[in-house]
Amino acid sequence: MTAPLADTFGRVHRDLRISLTDRCSLRCTYCMPADGVPWLRRDSLLTTDELVRVARVAVEAGITTLRLTGGEPLLRPDVVDVVARMAALEGPDGTPEISLTTNALKLPELAEPLVEAGLDRVNISLDTLRADRFLALTRRDRLDDTLAGIDAAVRAGLAPVKLNTVVMRGVNDDEIVDLAEFATTRGLHLRFIEQMPLDAGHTWDRGTMVEADEILDALTARWSLAERPGRGADPAQTWVLDGGPTTIGVIASVTRPFCGSCDRIRLTADGQVRACLFARTETDVRAVLRSGGSDSDVDAAIRRCLLGKKAGHDIDDPGFLQPTRPMSAIGG
């Protein structure tokens, strides 16, 4: 039997985040600059065969969840084929769950084909319900298209449909209850996220960040909250509203880090394996693939990366340095 994908702290990794592209159809202020984005060279991006090969090796080593990310993964022309090929993989625990993080703009046309290809669920970014704020935040007037994409995901049977909201002081922190109402009345699962130091401009300020406690205080003013037990490796701490069944999640990577239970590893669109979202080192699996390396060599590269995984991200450490890559180039 293949040894589990474990790091030196005994954490077994079962979740692989795969970035399909660093390009995006929005320009969210906390992720990308308005223009002048240094895109990855096309010849540096992994081909579909290469992506699927790394995923197969990882699944055979014990990965049970494949999350497709970006940039915006739906911009990849063959995304439906990518999903179909990954959904057909087999590991010791059977076929992996296939999920996708998206801005939803292309879901009206792609939701049903993706479900037919084997996509199990989606996470959709939604930071505001106000068109003027959406335009200011994303630099694109596409709120109606995002909402149409959410509806398309529901109609296609993707479940649960999760919404991700980055809460920003003076930007959308007054919409916490409104966004929660929007999600709960539609049977969607909303996760509020503390803003993390992953912006391209490196302007993140710990002192102005909206913390989890503030988010929970806003929710408590409207609902009674009870923490749901059994979190496991889920990055979201889940709260039951008014006795249930409705829930809200809070991902507090900064103030309530969950590094001790982390089971995630990342593959960038240009073939670099990262053991942590905030890692400043990467392992080049693309070089292994393109130099004729075997599946065993690919497996070894993944394991070598995990051996360098730290106990935690150390965001609150005075010596913390933000990753050189922005979120769009890492993959969420």
CSV table of C-alpha atoms in Angstrom, one decimal:
chain,number,residue,atom,x,y,z
A,1,MET,CA,0.0,0.0,0.0
A,2,THR,CA,1.2,3.5,-0.8
A,3,ALA,CA,2.3,5.6,2.2
A,4,PRO,CA,0.0,8.5,2.9
A,5,LEU,CA,1.0,12.0,1.8
A,6,ALA,CA,2.2,13.2,5.2
A,7,ASP,CA,4.4,16.0,6.3
A,8,THR,CA,6.8,16.0,9.2
A,9,PHE,CA,4.1,17.0,11.6
A,10,GLY,CA,2.0,13.9,10.8
A,11,ARG,CA,-0.7,15.8,8.8
A,12,VAL,CA,-2.1,13.6,6.1
A,13,HIS,CA,-3.0,15.5,2.9
A,14,ARG,CA,-6.2,14.6,1.0
A,15,ASP,CA,-7.1,17.8,-0.7
A,16,LEU,CA,-5.3,19.0,-3.9
A,17,ARG,CA,-6.0,22.5,-5.2
A,18,ILE,CA,-5.2,22.7,-8.9
A,19,SER,CA,-5.0,26.1,-10.6
A,20,LEU,CA,-6.1,25.9,-14.3
A,21,THR,CA,-5.0,29.4,-15.2
A,22,ASP,CA,-3.8,32.6,-13.6
A,23,ARG,CA,-6.1,34.7,-15.8
A,24,CYS,CA,-9.4,36.1,-14.6
A,25,SER,CA,-12.4,38.0,-16.0
A,26,LEU,CA,-12.6,40.3,-12.9
A,27,ARG,CA,-10.0,42.5,-11.3
A,28,CYS,CA,-10.8,42.3,-7.6
A,29,THR,CA,-9.0,44.9,-5.6
A,30,TYR,CA,-7.7,42.5,-2.9
A,31,CYS,CA,-6.3,40.1,-5.5
A,32,MET,CA,-5.2,41.8,-8.7
A,33,PRO,CA,-4.1,45.3,-9.9
A,34,ALA,CA,-6.4,47.1,-12.4
A,35,ASP,CA,-4.0,46.5,-15.3
A,36,GLY,CA,-0.4,45.6,-16.0
A,37,VAL,CA,-0.8,42.0,-14.6
A,38,PRO,CA,2.3,39.9,-15.5
A,39,TRP,CA,0.5,36.8,-16.9
A,40,LEU,CA,2.3,33.5,-16.8
A,41,ARG,CA,3.8,32.6,-20.2
A,42,ARG,CA,1.5,30.2,-22.1
A,43,ASP,CA,4.3,27.7,-22.7
A,44,SER,CA,4.9,27.6,-18.9
A,45,LEU,CA,1.4,26.4,-18.2
A,46,LEU,CA,0.8,22.7,-17.7
A,47,THR,CA,-1.0,21.0,-20.6
A,48,THR,CA,-4.2,19.1,-19.9
A,49,ASP,CA,-2.4,15.8,-20.1
A,50,GLU,CA,0.2,17.1,-17.6
A,51,LEU,CA,-2.5,18.4,-15.2
A,52,VAL,CA,-4.4,15.1,-15.3
A,53,ARG,CA,-1.2,13.1,-14.8
A,54,VAL,CA,-0.2,15.0,-11.6
A,55,ALA,CA,-3.8,14.6,-10.4
A,56,ARG,CA,-3.7,10.9,-11.1
A,57,VAL,CA,-0.5,10.4,-9.2
A,58,ALA,CA,-1.9,12.4,-6.3
A,59,VAL,CA,-5.2,10.5,-6.2
A,60,GLU,CA,-3.3,7.2,-6.3
A,61,ALA,CA,-1.3,8.4,-3.3
A,62,GLY,CA,-4.5,9.2,-1.3
A,63,ILE,CA,-5.9,12.5,-2.4
A,64,THR,CA,-9.7,12.4,-2.2
A,65,THR,CA,-10.7,15.9,-3.2
A,66,LEU,CA,-9.6,17.8,-6.3
A,67,ARG,CA,-10.5,21.5,-6.3
A,68,LEU,CA,-10.1,23.4,-9.6
A,69,THR,CA,-9.1,27.0,-9.1
A,70,GLY,CA,-7.5,30.0,-10.8
A,71,GLY,CA,-7.5,32.9,-11.6
A,72,GLU,CA,-10.9,32.0,-13.1
A,73,PRO,CA,-10.8,28.3,-14.0
A,74,LEU,CA,-13.8,28.5,-16.3
A,75,LEU,CA,-11.6,30.6,-18.7
A,76,ARG,CA,-9.7,27.5,-19.6
A,77,PRO,CA,-11.2,26.4,-22.9
A,78,ASP,CA,-11.2,22.7,-22.2
A,79,VAL,CA,-12.4,23.0,-18.5
A,80,VAL,CA,-15.3,20.5,-19.1
A,81,ASP,CA,-12.8,17.9,-20.5
A,82,VAL,CA,-10.5,18.6,-17.5
A,83,VAL,CA,-13.4,17.8,-15.1
A,84,ALA,CA,-14.4,14.7,-17.0
A,85,ARG,CA,-10.9,13.3,-17.0
A,86,MET,CA,-10.3,14.0,-13.4
A,87,ALA,CA,-13.7,12.6,-12.4
A,88,ALA,CA,-12.7,9.3,-14.0
A,89,LEU,CA,-9.6,8.9,-11.8
A,90,GLU,CA,-9.4,6.1,-9.2
A,91,GLY,CA,-7.6,6.0,-5.9
A,92,PRO,CA,-7.5,3.7,-2.9
A,93,ASP,CA,-10.7,5.4,-1.6
A,94,GLY,CA,-12.4,5.4,-5.0
A,95,THR,CA,-13.1,8.4,-7.3
A,96,PRO,CA,-12.2,11.8,-5.9
A,97,GLU,CA,-14.7,14.6,-5.3
A,98,ILE,CA,-14.4,17.3,-7.9
A,99,SER,CA,-15.1,20.9,-6.9
A,100,LEU,CA,-14.4,24.2,-8.5
A,101,THR,CA,-14.0,27.8,-7.2
A,102,THR,CA,-15.3,30.4,-9.6
A,103,ASN,CA,-16.7,33.9,-10.1
A,104,ALA,CA,-19.7,32.3,-11.7
A,105,LEU,CA,-19.7,34.5,-14.8
A,106,LYS,CA,-19.6,31.6,-17.2
A,107,LEU,CA,-21.8,29.2,-15.2
A,108,PRO,CA,-25.0,29.9,-17.1
A,109,GLU,CA,-23.5,28.2,-20.1
A,110,LEU,CA,-21.2,25.7,-18.4
A,111,ALA,CA,-23.0,24.5,-15.2
A,112,GLU,CA,-24.9,21.7,-16.9
A,113,PRO,CA,-22.0,20.4,-19.0
A,114,LEU,CA,-19.8,20.5,-15.9
A,115,VAL,CA,-22.3,18.4,-13.9
A,116,GLU,CA,-22.5,15.9,-16.8
A,117,ALA,CA,-18.7,15.7,-16.8
A,118,GLY,CA,-18.6,14.9,-13.1
A,119,LEU,CA,-18.4,18.2,-11.2
A,120,ASP,CA,-19.7,17.7,-7.7
A,121,ARG,CA,-19.9,21.2,-6.3
A,122,VAL,CA,-18.8,24.9,-6.6
A,123,ASN,CA,-17.6,27.7,-4.5
A,124,ILE,CA,-18.6,31.1,-5.8
A,125,SER,CA,-17.1,34.4,-4.9
A,126,LEU,CA,-19.7,37.1,-3.9
A,127,ASP,CA,-18.5,40.1,-1.9
A,128,THR,CA,-21.4,42.4,-2.2
A,129,LEU,CA,-25.1,42.6,-3.3
A,130,ARG,CA,-24.8,46.2,-4.5
A,131,ALA,CA,-24.0,46.9,-8.1
A,132,ASP,CA,-22.0,50.0,-7.4
A,133,ARG,CA,-19.8,48.2,-4.9
A,134,PHE,CA,-19.4,45.2,-7.2
A,135,LEU,CA,-18.1,47.5,-9.9
A,136,ALA,CA,-15.7,49.3,-7.4
A,137,LEU,CA,-14.5,46.0,-6.0
A,138,THR,CA,-14.1,44.0,-9.2
A,139,ARG,CA,-13.6,46.9,-11.7
A,140,ARG,CA,-16.3,45.2,-13.8
A,141,ASP,CA,-20.1,45.8,-13.9
A,142,ARG,CA,-21.0,42.1,-13.7
A,143,LEU,CA,-23.1,41.6,-10.5
A,144,ASP,CA,-26.2,40.5,-12.5
A,145,ASP,CA,-24.0,38.0,-14.3
A,146,THR,CA,-22.7,36.6,-11.1
A,147,LEU,CA,-26.2,36.2,-9.6
A,148,ALA,CA,-27.3,34.5,-12.8
A,149,GLY,CA,-24.3,32.1,-12.4
A,150,ILE,CA,-25.4,31.3,-8.9
A,151,ASP,CA,-28.9,30.5,-10.1
A,152,ALA,CA,-27.5,28.3,-12.9
A,153,ALA,CA,-25.4,26.3,-10.3
A,154,VAL,CA,-28.5,25.7,-8.2
A,155,ARG,CA,-30.6,24.6,-11.3
A,156,ALA,CA,-27.8,22.3,-12.4
A,157,GLY,CA,-27.9,20.4,-9.1
A,158,LEU,CA,-24.5,21.4,-7.8
A,159,ALA,CA,-24.8,20.9,-4.0
A,160,PRO,CA,-23.9,22.4,-1.8
A,161,VAL,CA,-23.4,25.7,-3.6
A,162,LYS,CA,-21.0,27.7,-1.3
A,163,LEU,CA,-20.6,31.4,-1.5
A,164,ASN,CA,-17.3,33.0,-0.4
A,165,THR,CA,-17.3,36.6,0.9
A,166,VAL,CA,-14.1,38.5,1.8
A,167,VAL,CA,-15.0,41.0,4.5
A,168,MET,CA,-13.3,44.4,4.2
A,169,ARG,CA,-13.6,47.3,6.5
A,170,GLY,CA,-15.3,50.3,5.1
A,171,VAL,CA,-16.1,48.4,1.9
A,172,ASN,CA,-18.6,45.7,2.6
A,173,ASP,CA,-18.6,45.1,6.3
A,174,ASP,CA,-22.0,46.7,6.6
A,175,GLU,CA,-23.5,43.9,4.4
A,176,ILE,CA,-22.7,40.9,6.6
A,177,VAL,CA,-26.3,40.3,7.6
A,178,ASP,CA,-27.7,41.2,4.1
A,179,LEU,CA,-25.3,38.6,2.5
A,180,ALA,CA,-26.2,36.0,5.1
A,181,GLU,CA,-29.9,36.6,4.5
A,182,PHE,CA,-29.4,36.3,0.8
A,183,ALA,CA,-27.7,32.9,1.2
A,184,THR,CA,-29.9,31.4,3.9
A,185,THR,CA,-33.1,32.2,2.1
A,186,ARG,CA,-31.9,30.4,-1.0
A,187,GLY,CA,-30.4,27.4,0.7
A,188,LEU,CA,-26.8,28.4,-0.1
A,189,HIS,CA,-23.9,28.0,2.3
A,190,LEU,CA,-22.1,31.3,2.9
A,191,ARG,CA,-18.5,31.5,4.3
A,192,PHE,CA,-17.2,34.8,5.4
A,193,ILE,CA,-13.4,35.1,5.0
A,194,GLU,CA,-10.9,37.3,6.8
A,195,GLN,CA,-8.9,39.2,4.2
A,196,MET,CA,-5.4,37.6,3.9
A,197,PRO,CA,-2.1,39.0,2.8
A,198,LEU,CA,-2.3,37.8,-0.8
A,199,ASP,CA,-2.9,40.9,-2.8
A,200,ALA,CA,-0.7,41.7,-5.8
A,201,GLY,CA,0.1,45.2,-4.5
A,202,HIS,CA,1.2,43.9,-1.0
A,203,THR,CA,-1.0,46.6,0.6
A,204,TRP,CA,-2.7,44.3,3.2
A,205,ASP,CA,-2.9,45.8,6.6
A,206,ARG,CA,-3.4,43.6,9.7
A,207,GLY,CA,-4.6,46.6,11.7
A,208,THR,CA,-7.6,47.3,9.4
A,209,MET,CA,-8.6,43.8,8.7
A,210,VAL,CA,-12.2,42.8,9.8
A,211,GLU,CA,-11.7,39.9,12.3
A,212,ALA,CA,-13.8,36.8,12.8
A,213,ASP,CA,-15.1,38.1,16.2
A,214,GLU,CA,-16.5,41.2,14.4
A,215,ILE,CA,-18.2,39.1,11.8
A,216,LEU,CA,-19.7,36.9,14.5
A,217,ASP,CA,-20.9,39.9,16.5
A,218,ALA,CA,-22.8,41.2,13.4
A,219,LEU,CA,-24.4,37.8,12.9
A,220,THR,CA,-25.3,37.4,16.6
A,221,ALA,CA,-27.2,40.7,16.4
A,222,ARG,CA,-29.6,38.9,14.0
A,223,TRP,CA,-29.4,35.2,14.9
A,224,SER,CA,-28.5,33.0,17.8
A,225,LEU,CA,-25.3,31.1,16.9
A,226,ALA,CA,-24.1,27.6,18.0
A,227,GLU,CA,-20.9,26.2,16.8
A,228,ARG,CA,-21.3,22.9,14.8
A,229,PRO,CA,-18.9,20.2,16.1
A,230,GLY,CA,-16.8,17.9,13.9
A,231,ARG,CA,-14.9,20.5,11.9
A,232,GLY,CA,-12.1,18.2,11.0
A,233,ALA,CA,-9.9,19.7,8.3
A,234,ASP,CA,-12.5,22.1,7.0
A,235,PRO,CA,-11.0,25.6,6.9
A,236,ALA,CA,-14.4,27.1,7.9
A,237,GLN,CA,-15.7,27.1,11.4
A,238,THR,CA,-19.4,26.5,10.9
A,239,TRP,CA,-22.2,28.1,13.0
A,240,VAL,CA,-25.8,26.9,13.1
A,241,LEU,CA,-28.3,29.8,13.0
A,242,ASP,CA,-31.3,29.8,15.3
A,243,GLY,CA,-31.1,26.1,16.0
A,244,GLY,CA,-30.7,25.1,12.4
A,245,PRO,CA,-30.7,23.7,9.8
A,246,THR,CA,-29.2,26.9,8.3
A,247,THR,CA,-25.5,27.4,8.7
A,248,ILE,CA,-22.9,30.1,8.1
A,249,GLY,CA,-19.1,29.5,7.9
A,250,VAL,CA,-16.2,31.8,9.0
A,251,ILE,CA,-12.7,31.2,7.6
A,252,ALA,CA,-10.4,33.0,10.0
A,253,SER,CA,-7.0,32.2,8.6
A,254,VAL,CA,-5.4,35.1,10.4
A,255,THR,CA,-7.0,35.3,13.9
A,256,ARG,CA,-8.0,31.7,14.3
A,257,PRO,CA,-5.5,29.7,12.2
A,258,PHE,CA,-6.3,26.1,11.5
A,259,CYS,CA,-2.9,25.0,10.3
A,260,GLY,CA,-2.7,22.1,12.8
A,261,SER,CA,-5.4,20.2,10.8
A,262,CYS,CA,-4.5,21.4,7.3
A,263,ASP,CA,-4.8,18.7,4.7
A,264,ARG,CA,-4.3,20.8,1.6
A,265,ILE,CA,-1.6,21.1,-1.0
A,266,ARG,CA,-1.5,23.2,-4.2
A,267,LEU,CA,-0.5,22.9,-7.8
A,268,THR,CA,-0.1,26.2,-9.7
A,269,ALA,CA,-1.0,26.5,-13.3
A,270,ASP,CA,2.7,26.6,-14.2
A,271,GLY,CA,3.4,23.3,-12.4
A,272,GLN,CA,4.7,24.3,-9.0
A,273,VAL,CA,3.7,22.4,-6.0
A,274,ARG,CA,3.1,24.5,-2.9
A,275,ALA,CA,2.6,23.0,0.6
A,276,CYS,CA,0.9,26.2,1.9
A,277,LEU,CA,-1.0,29.1,0.5
A,278,PHE,CA,1.6,31.4,2.2
A,279,ALA,CA,4.6,29.3,1.3
A,280,ARG,CA,7.6,31.2,-0.1
A,281,THR,CA,9.1,28.1,-1.6
A,282,GLU,CA,7.8,25.7,-4.4
A,283,THR,CA,8.7,22.4,-5.9
A,284,ASP,CA,8.9,22.3,-9.6
A,285,VAL,CA,6.9,19.3,-10.9
A,286,ARG,CA,6.7,20.7,-14.4
A,287,ALA,CA,10.5,20.1,-14.8
A,288,VAL,CA,9.9,16.5,-13.7
A,289,LEU,CA,7.2,16.0,-16.2
A,290,ARG,CA,9.0,17.6,-19.1
A,291,SER,CA,12.3,15.9,-18.5
A,292,GLY,CA,10.8,12.4,-18.9
A,293,GLY,CA,10.3,11.7,-15.2
A,294,SER,CA,8.3,8.7,-14.1
A,295,ASP,CA,5.1,8.7,-12.1
A,296,SER,CA,7.3,7.7,-9.1
A,297,ASP,CA,9.4,10.9,-9.7
A,298,VAL,CA,6.2,13.0,-9.7
A,299,ASP,CA,5.1,11.3,-6.5
A,300,ALA,CA,8.5,12.0,-5.0
A,301,ALA,CA,8.4,15.7,-5.9
A,302,ILE,CA,5.0,16.1,-4.2
A,303,ARG,CA,6.3,14.3,-1.1
A,304,ARG,CA,9.5,16.4,-1.1
A,305,CYS,CA,7.4,19.6,-1.1
A,306,LEU,CA,5.4,18.3,1.9
A,307,LEU,CA,8.6,17.6,3.9
A,308,GLY,CA,9.2,21.4,3.8
A,309,LYS,CA,5.8,22.3,5.1
A,310,LYS,CA,5.9,24.5,8.2
A,311,ALA,CA,3.8,24.0,11.3
A,312,GLY,CA,1.9,27.2,10.5
A,313,HIS,CA,1.8,30.3,8.3
A,314,ASP,CA,3.1,32.7,11.0
A,315,ILE,CA,1.1,35.7,9.7
A,316,ASP,CA,1.1,37.2,13.2
A,317,ASP,CA,4.9,36.8,13.5
A,318,PRO,CA,6.8,40.1,13.1
A,319,GLY,CA,9.1,38.4,10.6
A,320,PHE,CA,6.2,37.2,8.3
A,321,LEU,CA,6.8,37.9,4.6
A,322,GLN,CA,4.0,37.9,2.1
A,323,PRO,CA,4.3,35.3,-0.7
A,324,THR,CA,5.8,36.8,-3.9
A,325,ARG,CA,2.9,35.4,-6.0
A,326,PRO,CA,-0.5,37.0,-5.6
A,327,MET,CA,-3.6,34.8,-5.0
A,328,SER,CA,-4.5,34.7,-8.7
A,329,ALA,CA,-1.1,33.1,-9.6
A,330,ILE,CA,-1.2,30.6,-6.7
A,331,GLY,CA,-4.7,29.3,-7.0
A,332,GLY,CA,-7.3,29.5,-4.2
